[in-house]
Amino acid sequence: MARMTLAVHSQVYSIHSFSPDAPIAPVIFQQEMFFVGKTKDELSVVVPTHVTL
């Protein structure tokens, strides 16, 4: 099994939830680190807290 390393980032992140058909704001893709996940029920986005969505 491969080893995984957990890193602690100094940046503070926020989780945002939207309807699954909501558009994804272009500002998300301009961040150094982000996460976008989608299910049939919601669109979840994790970005630095300073990003306004």
mmCIF file of C-alpha atoms in Angstrom:
data_model
loop_
_atom_site.group_PDB
_atom_site.id
_atom_site.type_symbol
_atom_site.label_atom_id
_atom_site.label_comp_id
_atom_site.label_asym_id
_atom_site.label_seq_id
_atom_site.Cartn_x
_atom_site.Cartn_y
_atom_site.Cartn_z
ATOM 1 C CA MET A 1 0.000 0.000 0.000
ATOM 2 C CA ALA A 2 1.294 3.471 -0.894
ATOM 3 C CA ARG A 3 2.160 5.873 1.905
ATOM 4 C CA MET A 4 0.282 9.123 2.153
ATOM 5 C CA THR A 5 1.459 12.327 3.776
ATOM 6 C CA LEU A 6 -0.835 14.833 5.419
ATOM 7 C CA ALA A 7 0.251 18.464 5.068
ATOM 8 C CA VAL A 8 -0.970 21.324 7.242
ATOM 9 C CA HIS A 9 -1.487 24.515 5.242
ATOM 10 C CA SER A 10 -1.257 27.982 6.730
ATOM 11 C CA GLN A 11 -4.177 29.115 4.538
ATOM 12 C CA VAL A 12 -7.714 28.947 5.987
ATOM 13 C CA TYR A 13 -10.312 27.309 3.713
ATOM 14 C CA SER A 14 -14.113 27.476 3.510
ATOM 15 C CA ILE A 15 -16.609 24.932 2.215
ATOM 16 C CA HIS A 16 -19.447 26.214 0.025
ATOM 17 C CA SER A 17 -22.495 24.213 -1.073
ATOM 18 C CA PHE A 18 -24.583 25.027 -4.143
ATOM 19 C CA SER A 19 -27.361 23.387 -6.127
ATOM 20 C CA PRO A 20 -25.982 20.728 -8.481
ATOM 21 C CA ASP A 21 -26.786 22.803 -11.581
ATOM 22 C CA ALA A 22 -25.068 25.981 -10.323
ATOM 23 C CA PRO A 23 -22.309 27.393 -12.536
ATOM 24 C CA ILE A 24 -18.728 27.077 -11.247
ATOM 25 C CA ALA A 25 -17.222 30.541 -10.752
ATOM 26 C CA PRO A 26 -13.998 31.056 -12.776
ATOM 27 C CA VAL A 27 -12.285 32.585 -9.712
ATOM 28 C CA ILE A 28 -12.181 29.080 -8.188
ATOM 29 C CA PHE A 29 -9.784 27.832 -10.867
ATOM 30 C CA GLN A 30 -7.436 30.785 -10.264
ATOM 31 C CA GLN A 31 -6.615 29.595 -6.728
ATOM 32 C CA GLU A 32 -3.410 27.749 -5.887
ATOM 33 C CA MET A 33 -5.446 25.010 -4.191
ATOM 34 C CA PHE A 34 -9.159 24.236 -4.504
ATOM 35 C CA PHE A 35 -11.618 21.327 -4.510
ATOM 36 C CA VAL A 36 -14.796 20.905 -6.539
ATOM 37 C CA GLY A 37 -17.090 17.925 -5.967
ATOM 38 C CA LYS A 38 -20.512 17.235 -7.435
ATOM 39 C CA THR A 39 -23.240 14.750 -6.610
ATOM 40 C CA LYS A 40 -26.828 14.525 -7.802
ATOM 41 C CA ASP A 41 -27.799 16.600 -4.740
ATOM 42 C CA GLU A 42 -25.178 19.358 -4.538
ATOM 43 C CA LEU A 43 -22.053 21.052 -5.833
ATOM 44 C CA SER A 44 -19.382 21.482 -3.142
ATOM 45 C CA VAL A 45 -16.468 23.884 -3.427
ATOM 46 C CA VAL A 46 -13.521 24.349 -1.045
ATOM 47 C CA VAL A 47 -11.450 27.507 -1.572
ATOM 48 C CA PRO A 48 -9.415 29.905 0.559
ATOM 49 C CA THR A 49 -11.695 31.861 2.881
ATOM 50 C CA HIS A 50 -10.785 35.203 1.305
ATOM 51 C CA VAL A 51 -12.393 34.128 -2.021
ATOM 52 C CA THR A 52 -15.880 35.573 -2.443
ATOM 53 C CA LEU A 53 -18.350 33.260 -4.176
#
